[in-house]
Short mmCIF file of C-alpha atoms in Angstrom, two decimals:
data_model
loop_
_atom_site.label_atom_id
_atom_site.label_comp_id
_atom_site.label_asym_id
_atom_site.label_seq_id
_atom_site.Cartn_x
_atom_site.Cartn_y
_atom_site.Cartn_z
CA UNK A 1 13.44 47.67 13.20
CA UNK A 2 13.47 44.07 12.58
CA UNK A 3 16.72 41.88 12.73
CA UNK A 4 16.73 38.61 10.19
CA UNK A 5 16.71 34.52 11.37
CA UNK A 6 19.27 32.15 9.70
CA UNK A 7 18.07 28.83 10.23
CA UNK A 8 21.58 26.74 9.02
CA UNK A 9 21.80 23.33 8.43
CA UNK A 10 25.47 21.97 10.29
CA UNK A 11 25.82 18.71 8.51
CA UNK A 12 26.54 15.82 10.24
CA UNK A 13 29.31 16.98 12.36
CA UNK A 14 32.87 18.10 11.25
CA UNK A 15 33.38 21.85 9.97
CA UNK A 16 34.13 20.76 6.38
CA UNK A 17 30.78 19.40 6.13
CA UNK A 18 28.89 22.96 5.99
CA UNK A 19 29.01 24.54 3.08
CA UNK A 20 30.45 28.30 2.91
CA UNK A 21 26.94 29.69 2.76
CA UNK A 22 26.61 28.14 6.26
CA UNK A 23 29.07 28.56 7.58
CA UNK A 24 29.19 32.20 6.71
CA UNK A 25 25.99 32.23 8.12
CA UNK A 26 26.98 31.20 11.52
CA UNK A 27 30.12 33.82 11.53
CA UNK A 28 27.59 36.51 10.77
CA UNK A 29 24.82 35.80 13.51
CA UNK A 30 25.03 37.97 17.16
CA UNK A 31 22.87 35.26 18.98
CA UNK A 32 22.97 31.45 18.17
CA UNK A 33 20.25 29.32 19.10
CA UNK A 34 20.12 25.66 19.50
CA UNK A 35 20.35 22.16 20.91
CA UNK A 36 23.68 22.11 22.95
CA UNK A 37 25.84 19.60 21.16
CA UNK A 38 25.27 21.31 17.89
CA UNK A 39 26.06 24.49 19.15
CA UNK A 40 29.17 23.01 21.13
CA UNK A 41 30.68 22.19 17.30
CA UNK A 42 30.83 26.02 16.71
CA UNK A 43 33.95 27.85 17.30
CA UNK A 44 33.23 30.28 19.82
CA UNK A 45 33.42 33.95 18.65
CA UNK A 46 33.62 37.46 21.16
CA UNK A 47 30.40 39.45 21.05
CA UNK A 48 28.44 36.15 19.53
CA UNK A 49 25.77 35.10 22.69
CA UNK A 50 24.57 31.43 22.58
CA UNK A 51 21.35 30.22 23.85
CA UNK A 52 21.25 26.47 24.53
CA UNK A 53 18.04 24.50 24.79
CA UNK A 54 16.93 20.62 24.93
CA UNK A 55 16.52 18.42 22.32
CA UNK A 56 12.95 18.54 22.55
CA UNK A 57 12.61 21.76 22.94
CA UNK A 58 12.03 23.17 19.06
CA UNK A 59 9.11 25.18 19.07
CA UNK A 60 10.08 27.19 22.24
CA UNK A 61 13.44 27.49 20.89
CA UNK A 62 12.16 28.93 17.63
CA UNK A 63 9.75 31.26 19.03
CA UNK A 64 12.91 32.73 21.15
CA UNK A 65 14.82 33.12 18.00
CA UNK A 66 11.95 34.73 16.42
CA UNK A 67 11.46 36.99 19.46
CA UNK A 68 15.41 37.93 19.36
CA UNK A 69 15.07 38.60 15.41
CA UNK A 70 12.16 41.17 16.19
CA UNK A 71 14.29 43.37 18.55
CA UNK A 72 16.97 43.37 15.59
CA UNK A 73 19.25 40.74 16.22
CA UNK A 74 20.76 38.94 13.17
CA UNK A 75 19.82 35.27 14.73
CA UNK A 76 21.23 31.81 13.51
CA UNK A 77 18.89 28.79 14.88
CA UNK A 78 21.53 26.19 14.10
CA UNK A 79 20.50 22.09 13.55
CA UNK A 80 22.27 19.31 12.69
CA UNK A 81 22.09 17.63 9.05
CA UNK A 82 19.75 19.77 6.97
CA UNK A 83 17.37 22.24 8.38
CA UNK A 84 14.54 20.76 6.65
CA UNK A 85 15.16 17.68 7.24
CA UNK A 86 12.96 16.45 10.69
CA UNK A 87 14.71 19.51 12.02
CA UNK A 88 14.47 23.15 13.08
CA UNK A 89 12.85 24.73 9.55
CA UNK A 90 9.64 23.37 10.13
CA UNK A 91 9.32 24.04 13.91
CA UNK A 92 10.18 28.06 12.65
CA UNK A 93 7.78 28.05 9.88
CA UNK A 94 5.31 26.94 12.60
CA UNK A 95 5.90 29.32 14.92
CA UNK A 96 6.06 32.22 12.38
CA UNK A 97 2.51 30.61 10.82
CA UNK A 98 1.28 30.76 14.76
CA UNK A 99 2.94 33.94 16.19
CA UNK A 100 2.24 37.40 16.04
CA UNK A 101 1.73 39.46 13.30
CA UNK A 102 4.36 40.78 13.53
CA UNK A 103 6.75 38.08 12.99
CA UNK A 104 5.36 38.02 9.61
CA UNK A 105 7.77 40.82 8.95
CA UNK A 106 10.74 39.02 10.10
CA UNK A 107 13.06 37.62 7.32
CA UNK A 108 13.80 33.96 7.50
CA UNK A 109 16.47 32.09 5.51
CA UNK A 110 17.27 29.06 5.25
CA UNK A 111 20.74 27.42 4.40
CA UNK A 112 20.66 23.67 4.01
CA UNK A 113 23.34 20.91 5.05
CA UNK A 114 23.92 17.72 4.65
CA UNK A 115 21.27 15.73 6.37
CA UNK A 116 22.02 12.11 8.05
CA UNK A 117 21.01 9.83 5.23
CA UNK A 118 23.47 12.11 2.96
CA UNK A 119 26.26 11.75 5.04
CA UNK A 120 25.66 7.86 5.51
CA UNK A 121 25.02 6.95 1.90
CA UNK A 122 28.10 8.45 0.37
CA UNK A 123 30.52 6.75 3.88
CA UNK A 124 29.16 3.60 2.09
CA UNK A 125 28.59 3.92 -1.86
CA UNK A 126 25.09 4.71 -3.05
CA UNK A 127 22.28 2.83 -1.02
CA UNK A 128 20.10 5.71 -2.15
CA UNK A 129 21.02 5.27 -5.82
CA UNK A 130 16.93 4.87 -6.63
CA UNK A 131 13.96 5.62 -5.49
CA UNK A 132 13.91 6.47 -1.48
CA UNK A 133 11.71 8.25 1.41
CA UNK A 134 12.75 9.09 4.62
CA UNK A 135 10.40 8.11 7.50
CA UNK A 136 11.14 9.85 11.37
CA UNK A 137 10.07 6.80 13.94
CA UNK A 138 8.70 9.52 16.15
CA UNK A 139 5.66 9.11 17.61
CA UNK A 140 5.90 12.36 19.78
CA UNK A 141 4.00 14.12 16.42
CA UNK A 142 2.41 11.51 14.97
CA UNK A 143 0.47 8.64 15.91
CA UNK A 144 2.06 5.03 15.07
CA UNK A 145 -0.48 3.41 13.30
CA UNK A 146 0.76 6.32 10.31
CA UNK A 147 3.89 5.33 10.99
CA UNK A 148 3.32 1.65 10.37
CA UNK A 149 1.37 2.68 7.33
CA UNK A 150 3.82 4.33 5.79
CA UNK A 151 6.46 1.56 6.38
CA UNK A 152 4.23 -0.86 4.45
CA UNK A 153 3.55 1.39 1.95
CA UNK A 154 7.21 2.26 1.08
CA UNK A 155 8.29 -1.58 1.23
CA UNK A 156 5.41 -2.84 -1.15
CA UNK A 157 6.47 -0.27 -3.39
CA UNK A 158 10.27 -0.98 -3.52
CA UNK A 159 11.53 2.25 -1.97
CA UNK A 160 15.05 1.98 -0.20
CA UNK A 161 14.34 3.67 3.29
CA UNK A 162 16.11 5.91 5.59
CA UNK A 163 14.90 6.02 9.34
CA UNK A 164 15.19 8.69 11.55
CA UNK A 165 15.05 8.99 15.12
CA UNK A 166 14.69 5.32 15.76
CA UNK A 167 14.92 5.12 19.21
CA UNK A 168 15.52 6.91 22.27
CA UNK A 169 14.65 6.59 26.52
CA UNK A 170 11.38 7.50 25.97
CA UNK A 171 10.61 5.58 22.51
CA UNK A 172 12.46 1.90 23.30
CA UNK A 173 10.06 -0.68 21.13
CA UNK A 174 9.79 1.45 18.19
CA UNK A 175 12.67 0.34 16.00
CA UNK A 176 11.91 -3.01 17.18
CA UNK A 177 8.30 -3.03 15.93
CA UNK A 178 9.46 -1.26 12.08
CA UNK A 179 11.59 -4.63 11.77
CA UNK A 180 9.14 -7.04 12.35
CA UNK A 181 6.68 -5.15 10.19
CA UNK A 182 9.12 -4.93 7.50
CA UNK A 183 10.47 -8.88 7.95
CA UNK A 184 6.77 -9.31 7.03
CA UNK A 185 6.75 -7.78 3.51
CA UNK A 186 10.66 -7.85 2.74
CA UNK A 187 13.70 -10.70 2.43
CA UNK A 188 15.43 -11.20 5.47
CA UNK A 189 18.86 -10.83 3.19
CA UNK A 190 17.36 -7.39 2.55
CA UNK A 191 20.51 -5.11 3.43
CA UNK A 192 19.88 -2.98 6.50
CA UNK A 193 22.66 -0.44 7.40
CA UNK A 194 23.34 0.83 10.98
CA UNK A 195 25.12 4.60 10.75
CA UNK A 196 25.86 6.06 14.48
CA UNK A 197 27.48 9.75 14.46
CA UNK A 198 28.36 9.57 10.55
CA UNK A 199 31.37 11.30 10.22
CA UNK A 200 32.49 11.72 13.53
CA UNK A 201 35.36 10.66 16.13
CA UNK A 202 32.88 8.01 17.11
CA UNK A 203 31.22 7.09 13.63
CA UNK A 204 29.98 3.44 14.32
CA UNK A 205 28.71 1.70 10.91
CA UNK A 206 27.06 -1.80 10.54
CA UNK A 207 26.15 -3.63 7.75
CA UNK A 208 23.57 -6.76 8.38
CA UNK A 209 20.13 -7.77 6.72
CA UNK A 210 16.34 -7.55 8.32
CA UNK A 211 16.84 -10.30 9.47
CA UNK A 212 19.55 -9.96 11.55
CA UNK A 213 19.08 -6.36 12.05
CA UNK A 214 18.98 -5.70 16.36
CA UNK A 215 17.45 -2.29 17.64
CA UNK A 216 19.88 -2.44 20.31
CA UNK A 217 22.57 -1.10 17.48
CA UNK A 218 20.72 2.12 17.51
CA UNK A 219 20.76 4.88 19.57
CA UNK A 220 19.08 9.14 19.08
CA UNK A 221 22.24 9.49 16.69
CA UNK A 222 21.78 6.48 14.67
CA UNK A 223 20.52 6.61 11.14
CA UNK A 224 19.34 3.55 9.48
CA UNK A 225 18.75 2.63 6.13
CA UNK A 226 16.30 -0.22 4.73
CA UNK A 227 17.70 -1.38 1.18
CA UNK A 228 14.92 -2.48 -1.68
CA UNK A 229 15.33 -5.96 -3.23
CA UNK A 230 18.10 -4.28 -5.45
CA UNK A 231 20.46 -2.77 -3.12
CA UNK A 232 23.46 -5.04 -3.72
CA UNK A 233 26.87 -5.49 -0.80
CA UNK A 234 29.78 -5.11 -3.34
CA UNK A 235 32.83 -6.77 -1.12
CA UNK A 236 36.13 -5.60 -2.10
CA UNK A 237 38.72 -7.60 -0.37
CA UNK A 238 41.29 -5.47 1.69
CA UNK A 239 38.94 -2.02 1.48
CA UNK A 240 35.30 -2.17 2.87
CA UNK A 241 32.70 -3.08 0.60
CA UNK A 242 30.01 -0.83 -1.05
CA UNK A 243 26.21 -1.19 -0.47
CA UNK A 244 24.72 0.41 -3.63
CA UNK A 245 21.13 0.53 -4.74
CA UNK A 246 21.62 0.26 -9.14
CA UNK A 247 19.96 2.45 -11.04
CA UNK A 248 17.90 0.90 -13.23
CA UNK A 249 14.79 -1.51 -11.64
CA UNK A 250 13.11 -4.03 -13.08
CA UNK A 251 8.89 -3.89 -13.52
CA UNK B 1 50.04 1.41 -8.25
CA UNK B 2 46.64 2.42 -7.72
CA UNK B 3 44.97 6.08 -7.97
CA UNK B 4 41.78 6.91 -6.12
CA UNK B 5 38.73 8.05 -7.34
CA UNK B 6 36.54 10.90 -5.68
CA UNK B 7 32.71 11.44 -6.32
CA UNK B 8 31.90 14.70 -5.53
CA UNK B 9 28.32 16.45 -5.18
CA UNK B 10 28.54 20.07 -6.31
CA UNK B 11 25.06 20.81 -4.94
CA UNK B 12 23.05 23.17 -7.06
CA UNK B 13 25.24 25.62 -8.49
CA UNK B 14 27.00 28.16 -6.73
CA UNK B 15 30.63 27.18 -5.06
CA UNK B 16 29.40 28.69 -1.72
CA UNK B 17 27.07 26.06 -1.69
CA UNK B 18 29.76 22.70 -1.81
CA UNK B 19 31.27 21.52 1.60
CA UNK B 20 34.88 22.38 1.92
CA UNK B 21 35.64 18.90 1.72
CA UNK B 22 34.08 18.54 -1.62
CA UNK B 23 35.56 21.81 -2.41
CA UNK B 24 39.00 20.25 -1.28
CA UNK B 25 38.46 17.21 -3.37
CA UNK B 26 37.87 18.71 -6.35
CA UNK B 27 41.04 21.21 -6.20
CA UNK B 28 43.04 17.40 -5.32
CA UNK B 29 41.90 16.17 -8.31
CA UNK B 30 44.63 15.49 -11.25
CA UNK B 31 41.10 14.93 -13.44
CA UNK B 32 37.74 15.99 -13.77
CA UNK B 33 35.05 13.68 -15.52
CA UNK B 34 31.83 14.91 -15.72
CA UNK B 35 28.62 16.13 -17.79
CA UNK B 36 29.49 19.55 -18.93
CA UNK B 37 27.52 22.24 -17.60
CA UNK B 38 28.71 20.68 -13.91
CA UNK B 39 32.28 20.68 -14.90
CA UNK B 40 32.31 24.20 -16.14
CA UNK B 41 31.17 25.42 -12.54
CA UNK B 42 34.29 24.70 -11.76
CA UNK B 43 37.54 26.85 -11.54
CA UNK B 44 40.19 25.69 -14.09
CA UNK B 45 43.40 24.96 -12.43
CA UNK B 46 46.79 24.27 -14.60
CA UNK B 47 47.45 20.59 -14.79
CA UNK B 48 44.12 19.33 -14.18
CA UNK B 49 42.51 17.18 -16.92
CA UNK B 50 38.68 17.49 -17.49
CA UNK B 51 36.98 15.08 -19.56
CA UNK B 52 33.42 16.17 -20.50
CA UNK B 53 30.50 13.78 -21.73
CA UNK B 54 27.02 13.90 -22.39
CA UNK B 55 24.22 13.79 -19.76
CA UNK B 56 23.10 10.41 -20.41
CA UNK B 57 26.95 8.73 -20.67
CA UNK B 58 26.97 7.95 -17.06
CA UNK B 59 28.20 4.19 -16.93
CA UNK B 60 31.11 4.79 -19.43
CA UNK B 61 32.20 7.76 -17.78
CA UNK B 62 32.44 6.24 -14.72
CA UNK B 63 34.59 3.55 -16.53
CA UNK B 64 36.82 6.02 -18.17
CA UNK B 65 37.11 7.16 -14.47
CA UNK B 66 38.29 3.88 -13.42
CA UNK B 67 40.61 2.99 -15.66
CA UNK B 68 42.24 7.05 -15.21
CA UNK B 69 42.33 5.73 -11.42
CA UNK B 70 43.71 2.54 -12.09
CA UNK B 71 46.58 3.88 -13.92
CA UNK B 72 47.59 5.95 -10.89
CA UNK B 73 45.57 9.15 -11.08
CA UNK B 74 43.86 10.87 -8.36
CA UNK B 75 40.55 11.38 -9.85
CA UNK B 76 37.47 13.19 -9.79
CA UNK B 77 33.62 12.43 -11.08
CA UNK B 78 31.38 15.60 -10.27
CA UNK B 79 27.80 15.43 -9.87
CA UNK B 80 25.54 18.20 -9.52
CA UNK B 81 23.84 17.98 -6.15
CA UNK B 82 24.53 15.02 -4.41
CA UNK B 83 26.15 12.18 -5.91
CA UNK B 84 24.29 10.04 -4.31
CA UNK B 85 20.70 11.10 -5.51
CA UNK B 86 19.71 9.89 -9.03
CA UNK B 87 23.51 10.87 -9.85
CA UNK B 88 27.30 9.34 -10.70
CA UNK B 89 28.20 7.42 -7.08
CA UNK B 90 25.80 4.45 -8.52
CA UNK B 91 26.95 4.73 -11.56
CA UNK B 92 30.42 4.16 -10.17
CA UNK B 93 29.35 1.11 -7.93
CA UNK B 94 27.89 -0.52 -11.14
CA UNK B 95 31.09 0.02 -12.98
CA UNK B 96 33.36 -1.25 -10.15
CA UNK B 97 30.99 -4.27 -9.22
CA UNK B 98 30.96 -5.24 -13.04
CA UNK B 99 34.19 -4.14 -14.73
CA UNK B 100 37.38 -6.05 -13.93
CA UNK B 101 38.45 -7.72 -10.75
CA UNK B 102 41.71 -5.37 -10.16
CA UNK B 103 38.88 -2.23 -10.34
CA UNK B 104 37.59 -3.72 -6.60
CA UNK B 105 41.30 -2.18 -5.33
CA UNK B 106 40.76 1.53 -6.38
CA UNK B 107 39.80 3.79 -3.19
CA UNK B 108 36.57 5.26 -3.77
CA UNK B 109 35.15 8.08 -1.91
CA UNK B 110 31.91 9.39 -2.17
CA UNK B 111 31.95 13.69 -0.89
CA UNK B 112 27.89 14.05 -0.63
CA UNK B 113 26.37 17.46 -1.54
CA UNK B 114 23.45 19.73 -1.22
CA UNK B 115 20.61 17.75 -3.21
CA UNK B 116 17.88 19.51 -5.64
CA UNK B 117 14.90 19.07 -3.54
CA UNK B 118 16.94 20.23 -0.11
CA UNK B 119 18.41 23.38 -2.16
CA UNK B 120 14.70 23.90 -3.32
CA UNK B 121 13.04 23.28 0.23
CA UNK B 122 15.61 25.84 1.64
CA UNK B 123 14.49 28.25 -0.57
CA UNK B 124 11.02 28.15 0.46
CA UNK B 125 10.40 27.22 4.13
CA UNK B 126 10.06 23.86 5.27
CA UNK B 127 7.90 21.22 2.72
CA UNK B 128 10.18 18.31 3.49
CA UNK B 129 9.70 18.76 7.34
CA UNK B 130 7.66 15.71 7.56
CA UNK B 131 8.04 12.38 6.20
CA UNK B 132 8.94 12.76 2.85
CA UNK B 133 10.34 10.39 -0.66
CA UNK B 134 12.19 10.88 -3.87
CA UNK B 135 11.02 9.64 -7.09
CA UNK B 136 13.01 10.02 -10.26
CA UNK B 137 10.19 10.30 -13.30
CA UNK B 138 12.87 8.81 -15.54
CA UNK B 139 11.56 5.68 -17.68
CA UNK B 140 14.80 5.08 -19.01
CA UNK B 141 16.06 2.58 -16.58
CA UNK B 142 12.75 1.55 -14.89
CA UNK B 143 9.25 0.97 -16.28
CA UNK B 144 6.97 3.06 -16.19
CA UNK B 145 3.93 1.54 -14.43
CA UNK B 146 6.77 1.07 -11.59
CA UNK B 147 6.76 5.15 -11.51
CA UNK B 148 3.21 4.88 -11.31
CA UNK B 149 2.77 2.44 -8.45
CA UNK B 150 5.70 4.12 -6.62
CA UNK B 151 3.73 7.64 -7.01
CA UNK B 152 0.07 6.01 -6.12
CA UNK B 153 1.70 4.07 -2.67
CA UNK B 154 3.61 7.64 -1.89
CA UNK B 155 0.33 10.00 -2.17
CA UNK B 156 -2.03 7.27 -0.42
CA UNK B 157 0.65 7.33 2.58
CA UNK B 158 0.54 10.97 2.79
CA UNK B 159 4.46 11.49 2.18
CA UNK B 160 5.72 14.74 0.62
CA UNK B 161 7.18 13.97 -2.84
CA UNK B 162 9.94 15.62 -4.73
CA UNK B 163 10.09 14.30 -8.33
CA UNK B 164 13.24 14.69 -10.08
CA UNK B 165 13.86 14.33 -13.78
CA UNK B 166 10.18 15.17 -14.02
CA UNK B 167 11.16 15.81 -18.59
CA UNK B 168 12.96 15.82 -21.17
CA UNK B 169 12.59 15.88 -24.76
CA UNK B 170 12.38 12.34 -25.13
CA UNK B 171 10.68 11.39 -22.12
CA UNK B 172 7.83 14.80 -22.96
CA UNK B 173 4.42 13.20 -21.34
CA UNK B 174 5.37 11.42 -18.01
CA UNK B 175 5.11 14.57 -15.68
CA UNK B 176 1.62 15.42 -17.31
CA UNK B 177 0.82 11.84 -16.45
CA UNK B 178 2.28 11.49 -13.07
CA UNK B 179 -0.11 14.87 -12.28
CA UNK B 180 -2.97 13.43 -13.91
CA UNK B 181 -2.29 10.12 -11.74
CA UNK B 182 -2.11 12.21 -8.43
CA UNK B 183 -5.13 14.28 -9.07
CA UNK B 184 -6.97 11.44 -8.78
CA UNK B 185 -5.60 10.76 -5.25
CA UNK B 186 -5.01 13.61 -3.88
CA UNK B 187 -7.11 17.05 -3.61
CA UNK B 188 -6.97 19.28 -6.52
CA UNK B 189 -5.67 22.04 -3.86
CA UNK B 190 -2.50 19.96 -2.52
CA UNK B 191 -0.17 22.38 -2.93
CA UNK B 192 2.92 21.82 -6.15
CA UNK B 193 6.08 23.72 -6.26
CA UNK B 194 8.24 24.00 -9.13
CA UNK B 195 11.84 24.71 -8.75
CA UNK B 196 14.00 25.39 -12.10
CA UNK B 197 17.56 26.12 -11.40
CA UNK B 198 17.47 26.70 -7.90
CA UNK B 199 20.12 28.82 -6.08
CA UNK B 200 21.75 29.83 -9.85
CA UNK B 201 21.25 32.89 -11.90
CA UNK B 202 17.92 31.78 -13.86
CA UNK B 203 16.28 30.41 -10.61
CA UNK B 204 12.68 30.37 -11.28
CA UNK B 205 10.24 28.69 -8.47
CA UNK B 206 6.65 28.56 -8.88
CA UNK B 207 4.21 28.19 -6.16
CA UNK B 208 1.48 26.59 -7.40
CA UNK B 209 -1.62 23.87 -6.53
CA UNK B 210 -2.22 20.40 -7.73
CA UNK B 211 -5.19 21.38 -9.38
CA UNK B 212 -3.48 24.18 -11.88
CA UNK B 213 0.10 22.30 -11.78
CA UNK B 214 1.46 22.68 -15.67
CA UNK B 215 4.12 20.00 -16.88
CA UNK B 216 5.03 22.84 -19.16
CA UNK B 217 6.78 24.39 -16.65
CA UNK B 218 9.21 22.14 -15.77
CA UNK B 219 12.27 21.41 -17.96
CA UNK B 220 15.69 19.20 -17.18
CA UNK B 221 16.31 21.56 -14.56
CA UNK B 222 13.23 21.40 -12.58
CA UNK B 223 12.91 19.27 -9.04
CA UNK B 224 8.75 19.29 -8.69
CA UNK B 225 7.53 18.96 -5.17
CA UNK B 226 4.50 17.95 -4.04
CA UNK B 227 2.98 18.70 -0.63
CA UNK B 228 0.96 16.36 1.19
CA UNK B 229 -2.89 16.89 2.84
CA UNK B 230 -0.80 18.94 5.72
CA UNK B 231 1.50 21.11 3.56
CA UNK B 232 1.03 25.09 4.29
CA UNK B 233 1.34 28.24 2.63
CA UNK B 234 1.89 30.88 4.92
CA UNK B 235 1.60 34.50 2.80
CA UNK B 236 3.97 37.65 4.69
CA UNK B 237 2.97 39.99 2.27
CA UNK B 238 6.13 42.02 1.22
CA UNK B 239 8.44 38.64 1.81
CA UNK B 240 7.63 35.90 -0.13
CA UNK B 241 5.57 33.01 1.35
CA UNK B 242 6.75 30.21 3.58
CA UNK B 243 5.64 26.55 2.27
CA UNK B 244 6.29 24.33 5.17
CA UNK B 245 4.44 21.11 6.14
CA UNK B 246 4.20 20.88 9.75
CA UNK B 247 6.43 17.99 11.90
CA UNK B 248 3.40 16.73 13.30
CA UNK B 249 0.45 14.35 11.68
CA UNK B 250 -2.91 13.83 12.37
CA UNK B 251 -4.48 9.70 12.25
#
């Protein structure tokens, strides 16, 4: 008999981020599988059996889900933000695709959250109040010259931008190399926001332009957004200004 | 004194799918503003105002949400989804960065929700697991040959797309045209998803290719994505297919 795979989408951090589909989610699963700090945000229930792995780590961690699921567990792969979102969806849809037959059988759901660029846009106003994309700096998965591409392309063509995994230990020049590109086709007053751990205890946000934006603000849990020529810095005085993106463009 | 003002994404429909914290903003509220259908979702509590308007009445509702606020209430503007995305928190920073100077002193919080194309990737498996954009098809406050370059720069980068406000009755040919513009980019088998009312009552999603993608399909309450050159169907026979595109990319 096969058991069922939750793949649920934590938000960026506090409890009253998830939604009650989510969380309900999470309350229902016998195993919980996932990166360690995400799982550590969980309250910890009796009978409930959590299986920690690395960062890195998502296709292994899927197919061990998956495997659990099969012998008729109810399994919850848990992920920060959204699911879908440079997160643990895909990595399950990959293994299912790749698996055994078998796992074809399996049901998988998945419950969304609110992913990084989410959580940042609405601490600050509405930066993603037009046209966006969201771009992962990764080159674990993908080679850079598609990254670099893909910058260029959504800068010519006025998208605001929000960057994921900008930088880490083992990807230091990354970040570094998206600004210069970018300082090549954009102002340097273009606004450029810095959001570390959006949302929680340690929630670190900047607000600077390309051209004084430093990679050395960022770290794994930074997201970072790239305005268009539109996004505007309202300052308010005593209360902290809004960043906005308007909604209408010009041609 | 001053009031504050709350912008709060409702996600796609059902109240299981709002954070608690928009959930607790909402029930905080001494007044609701919002487009009607959104508002209605809502539980009516004794003592809270709700001021309905049309669809397209987004700057002068945020105003009339202001000036509520200014007089000392603690009010609300709902969004569907997230405020954030094609939605009321711009709206808002428009009104506050252009209306009077004593409107820069009203609190403003922005609650973010579950967004139309997250609710609709969740549904199906993973499409937005690789770099990805947003693209509203609206030519009311941008031109259209904008759209167009936006939706050219976005296929020839290989990003998924999710296109909201894809028609309406006054705006009936743009989807048909945005296809016929991607067809010639992109193969004819790239696969197109429709999602109409995801996660409510009348959900309808269709699973579909570039090649046989029908604008008539899509009404005001239809997020369209489409996949890039990597996107996947993965048929399971009894369960419904996964759509995922993978988190890695090729040169």
């Amino acid at each position: 008999m096969n058991g069922r795979l939750a793949v649920i989408g934590l938000g960026p951090g506090p409890l009253d981020l998830l939604t009650a589909e989510a969380r309900a989610a999470v309350e229902q699963a016998d195993a919980l599988f996932g990166y360690g700090p995400y799982v550590d945000r969980l309250p910890v229930r009796d009978g409930q059996a959590r299986h920690v792995s690395d960062n890195r780590a998502e296709l292994s961690r899927a197919q061990a889900a998956l495997m659990a699921a099969e012998a008729g567990a109810c399994v919850a792969v848990v992920s920060g933000g959204d699911p879908g979102v440079f997160a643990m969806a895909a990595a399950v849809c990959e293994a299912v695709e790749h698996g055994p037959e078998s796992w074809l059988n399996i049901a998988v759901t998945v419950h969304p959250g609110i992913t990084a660029m989410l959580a940042l846009a609405a601490r600050i106003g509405a930066p993603l109040g037009h046209d966006f994309c969201a771009i992962s700096l990764s080159d674990n998965l993908k080679p850079w010259p598609l990254v670099e591409r893909r910058l260029r392309a959504a800068a010519e063509a006025g998208f605001v931008m929000a960057l994921y995994n900008p930088i880490s230990r083992a990807r230091p020049w990354q970040l570094g190399a998206a600004f210069d590109l970018l300082r090549g086709v954009l102002a340097a007053e273009t606004v450029v926001v810095f959001g570390r751990a959006v949302a929680r205890e340690d929630e670190r946000i900047d607000i600077t332009t390309l051209g004084a934006a430093d990679p050395a603000r960022a770290d794994m849990a930074t997201c970072i957004l790239i305005g268009s020529a539109e996004t505007r810095i309202v300052q308010r005085g005593a209360l902290s200004p809004l960043v906005y993106t308007p909604r209408s463009a010009p041609a």
